[in-house]
C-alpha positions as MATLAB code, in Angstrom:
seq = 'MYLPTISDRQIWIIAAGLIAVDLLLFMIPVVPFLAAYVLVARPAWFKEFIDDVYDRTGSH';
ca = [
      20.308  -10.132   22.286;
      17.235   -9.391   25.000;
      13.839   -9.643   23.367;
      11.165   -8.478   25.597;
       8.132  -11.058   26.365;
       4.852  -10.209   24.852;
       1.659  -11.155   26.641;
      -1.056  -12.712   24.768;
      -3.310   -9.977   25.127;
      -0.751   -7.463   23.328;
      -0.382  -10.127   20.720;
      -4.337   -9.738   20.135;
      -4.396   -6.225   20.522;
      -1.700   -5.985   17.685;
      -3.254   -8.567   15.415;
      -6.596   -6.693   16.045;
      -5.108   -3.344   14.962;
      -3.536   -4.685   11.714;
      -6.772   -5.925   10.691;
      -8.384   -2.638   11.518;
      -5.506   -0.803    9.410;
      -5.993   -3.149    6.827;
      -9.696   -2.707    6.796;
      -9.525    1.043    6.731;
      -6.452    1.684    4.550;
      -6.655   -0.925    1.788;
     -10.196   -1.604    1.040;
     -10.587    2.028   -0.465;
     -12.640    1.471   -3.795;
     -10.192    3.451   -6.018;
     -11.871    2.525   -9.206;
     -15.160    4.806   -8.375;
     -12.966    7.681   -7.335;
     -10.712    7.142  -10.419;
     -13.863    7.224  -12.640;
     -15.252   10.233  -11.022;
     -12.120   12.289  -11.446;
     -12.209   11.339  -15.152;
     -16.017   12.478  -15.569;
     -15.434   15.520  -13.512;
     -11.884   16.826  -14.686;
     -11.721   15.059  -18.072;
      -7.928   14.818  -17.845;
      -6.062   14.965  -21.182;
      -4.247   11.901  -20.792;
      -7.683    9.902  -20.612;
      -8.727   11.177  -24.047;
      -5.258   10.363  -25.352;
      -5.587    7.142  -23.918;
      -9.082    6.503  -25.502;
      -7.861    7.958  -28.970;
      -4.916    5.062  -28.922;
      -7.288    2.432  -28.135;
      -9.641    3.260  -30.727;
      -6.771    3.808  -33.197;
      -5.185    0.175  -32.557;
      -8.767   -1.537  -32.720;
      -9.444    0.562  -36.099;
      -6.361   -0.616  -37.520;
      -7.218   -4.777  -37.474;
];
């Protein structure tokens, strides 16, 4: 099996690209977007979740 050789410059470019993709895609703050969605849209599933949490804590 023949594998092409990769130069040091290509390795550095690939490494920098991976870091850039990781920083751009995986560092998106998910919690503020979810909190804003819950505050604006007021979904029924969130109300049911909160009601369930208070039902469980009130029975102890």
